[in-house]
CSV table of C-alpha atoms in Angstrom, one decimal:
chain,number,residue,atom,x,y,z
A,115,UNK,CA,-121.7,-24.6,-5.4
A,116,UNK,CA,-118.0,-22.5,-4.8
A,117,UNK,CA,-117.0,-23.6,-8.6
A,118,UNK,CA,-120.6,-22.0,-9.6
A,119,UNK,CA,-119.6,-19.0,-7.7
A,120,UNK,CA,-115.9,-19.1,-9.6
A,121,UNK,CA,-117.3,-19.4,-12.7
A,122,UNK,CA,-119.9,-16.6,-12.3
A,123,UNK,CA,-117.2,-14.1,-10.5
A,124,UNK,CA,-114.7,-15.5,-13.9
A,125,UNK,CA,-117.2,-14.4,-16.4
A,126,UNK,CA,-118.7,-10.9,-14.7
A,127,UNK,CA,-114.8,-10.2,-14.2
A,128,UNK,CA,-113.7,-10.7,-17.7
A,129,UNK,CA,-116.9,-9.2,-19.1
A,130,UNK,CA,-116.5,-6.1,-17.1
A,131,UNK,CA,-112.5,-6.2,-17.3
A,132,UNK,CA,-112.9,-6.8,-21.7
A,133,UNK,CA,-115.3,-4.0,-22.0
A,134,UNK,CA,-112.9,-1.9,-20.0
A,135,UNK,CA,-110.0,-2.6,-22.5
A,136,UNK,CA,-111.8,-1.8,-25.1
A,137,UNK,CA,-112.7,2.0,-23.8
A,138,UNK,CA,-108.8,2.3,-23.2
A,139,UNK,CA,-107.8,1.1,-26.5
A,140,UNK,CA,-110.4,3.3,-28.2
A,141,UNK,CA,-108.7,6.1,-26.4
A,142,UNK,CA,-105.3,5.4,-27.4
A,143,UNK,CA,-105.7,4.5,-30.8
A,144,UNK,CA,-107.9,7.8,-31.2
A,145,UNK,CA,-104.9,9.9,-29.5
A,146,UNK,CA,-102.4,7.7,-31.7
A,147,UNK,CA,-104.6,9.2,-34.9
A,148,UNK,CA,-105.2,13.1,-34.0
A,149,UNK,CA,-102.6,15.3,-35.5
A,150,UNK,CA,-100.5,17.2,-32.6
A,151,UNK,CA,-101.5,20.8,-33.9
A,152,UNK,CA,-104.9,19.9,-33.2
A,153,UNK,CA,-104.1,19.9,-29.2
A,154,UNK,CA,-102.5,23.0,-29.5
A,155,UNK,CA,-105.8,24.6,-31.2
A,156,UNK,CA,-108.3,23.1,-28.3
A,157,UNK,CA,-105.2,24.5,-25.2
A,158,UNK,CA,-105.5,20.9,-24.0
A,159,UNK,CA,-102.4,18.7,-22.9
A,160,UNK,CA,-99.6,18.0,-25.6
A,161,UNK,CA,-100.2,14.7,-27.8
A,162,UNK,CA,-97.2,12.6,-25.8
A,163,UNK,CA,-99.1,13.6,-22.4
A,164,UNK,CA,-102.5,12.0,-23.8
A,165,UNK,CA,-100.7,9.1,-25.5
A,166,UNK,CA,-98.7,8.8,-22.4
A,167,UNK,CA,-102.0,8.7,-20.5
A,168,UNK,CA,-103.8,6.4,-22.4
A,169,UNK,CA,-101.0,3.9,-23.2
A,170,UNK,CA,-100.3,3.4,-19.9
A,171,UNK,CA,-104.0,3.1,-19.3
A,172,UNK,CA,-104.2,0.5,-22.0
A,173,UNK,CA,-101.2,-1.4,-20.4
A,174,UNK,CA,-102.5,-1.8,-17.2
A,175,UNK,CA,-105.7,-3.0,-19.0
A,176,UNK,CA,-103.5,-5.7,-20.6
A,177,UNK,CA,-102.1,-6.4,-17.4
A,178,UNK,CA,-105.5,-7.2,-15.8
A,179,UNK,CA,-107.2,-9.1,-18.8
A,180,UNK,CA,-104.5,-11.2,-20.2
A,181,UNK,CA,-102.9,-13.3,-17.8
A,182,UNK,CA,-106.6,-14.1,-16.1
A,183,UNK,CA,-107.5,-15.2,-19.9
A,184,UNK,CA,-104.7,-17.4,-20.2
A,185,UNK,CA,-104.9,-19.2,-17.0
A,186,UNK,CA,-108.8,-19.3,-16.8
A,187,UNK,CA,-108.7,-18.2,-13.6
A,188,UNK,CA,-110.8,-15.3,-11.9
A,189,UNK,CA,-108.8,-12.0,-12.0
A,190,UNK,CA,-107.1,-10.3,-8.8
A,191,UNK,CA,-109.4,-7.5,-7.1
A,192,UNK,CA,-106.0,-5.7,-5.9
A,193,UNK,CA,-103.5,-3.5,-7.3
A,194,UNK,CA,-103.8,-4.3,-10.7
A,195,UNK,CA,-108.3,-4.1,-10.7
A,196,UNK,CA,-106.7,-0.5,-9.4
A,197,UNK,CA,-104.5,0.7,-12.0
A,198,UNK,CA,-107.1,-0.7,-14.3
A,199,UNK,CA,-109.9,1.4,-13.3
A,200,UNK,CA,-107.4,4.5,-12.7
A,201,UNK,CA,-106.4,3.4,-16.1
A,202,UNK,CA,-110.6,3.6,-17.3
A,203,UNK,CA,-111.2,6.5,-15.5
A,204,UNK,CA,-107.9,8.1,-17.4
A,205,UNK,CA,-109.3,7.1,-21.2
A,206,UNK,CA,-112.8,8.3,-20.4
A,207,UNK,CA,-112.0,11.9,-19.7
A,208,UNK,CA,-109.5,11.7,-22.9
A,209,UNK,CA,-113.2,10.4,-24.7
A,210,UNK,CA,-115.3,12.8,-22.6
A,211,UNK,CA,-113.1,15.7,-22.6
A,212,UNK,CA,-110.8,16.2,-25.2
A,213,UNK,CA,-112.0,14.1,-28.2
A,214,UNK,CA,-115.7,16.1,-28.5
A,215,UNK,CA,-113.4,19.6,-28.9
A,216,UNK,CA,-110.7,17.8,-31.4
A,217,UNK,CA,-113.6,16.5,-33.2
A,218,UNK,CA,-115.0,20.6,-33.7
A,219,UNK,CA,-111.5,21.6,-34.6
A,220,UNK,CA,-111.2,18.8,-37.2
A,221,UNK,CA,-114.8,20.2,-38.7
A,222,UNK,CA,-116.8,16.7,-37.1
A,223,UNK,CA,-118.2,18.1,-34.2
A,224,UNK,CA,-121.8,19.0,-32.9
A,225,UNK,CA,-121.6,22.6,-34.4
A,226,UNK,CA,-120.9,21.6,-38.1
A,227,UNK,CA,-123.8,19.2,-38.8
A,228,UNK,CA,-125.9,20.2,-41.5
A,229,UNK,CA,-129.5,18.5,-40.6
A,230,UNK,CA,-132.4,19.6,-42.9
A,231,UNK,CA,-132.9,22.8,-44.8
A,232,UNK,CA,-130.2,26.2,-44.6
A,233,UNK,CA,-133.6,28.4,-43.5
């Protein structure tokens, strides 16, 4: 029954702990991609501060994911489950926040779709 339980708790963890890797490396490699002129047209935070962000976000993702992965073993729900979700929190406002108005300053956002006819 307890190696049931481990198994369960192994694969809810790493689910939950691959999804959130993912988000943070979204968010990074998005930063990594945006021109730096284009935080200085929205008044957000310079590009290093968002890569800096999101980086170390992505790190401590690593840092959660990987050595659970390679030992098969059920990740920690200390310090590093922590950082990580810090880490989550940190890439989702970059995604929420500051992507939508880089998006409408690069001429993708919500208020240059064309859908249907000019009238």
């Amino acid at each position: 029954m307890l190696t049931f339980v481990n198994s369960v708790s192994f694969l809810i963890l790493m689910a939950l702990g691959l999804v959130v890797l993912g988000i943070q490396i979204w968010a990074f490699s998005d930063c990594l991609r945006t021109a730096p002129s284009d935080f200085d047209r929205v008044y957000k935070r310079s590009k290093s501060f968002w890569l800096a962000l999101t980086g170390g976000s992505m790190f401590f993702g690593i840092l959660y994911v990987l050595p659970s992965l390679l030992v098969l073993s059920t990740p920690p729900l200390g310090m590093s489950l922590i950082l990580t979700l810090g880490g989550v929190v940190a890439a989702g406002t970059y995604l929420a926040d500051v992507r939508p108005m880089l998006l409408e300053v690069r001429g993708r956002g919500k208020g240059q779709q064309n859908r249907g006819s000019s009238w």
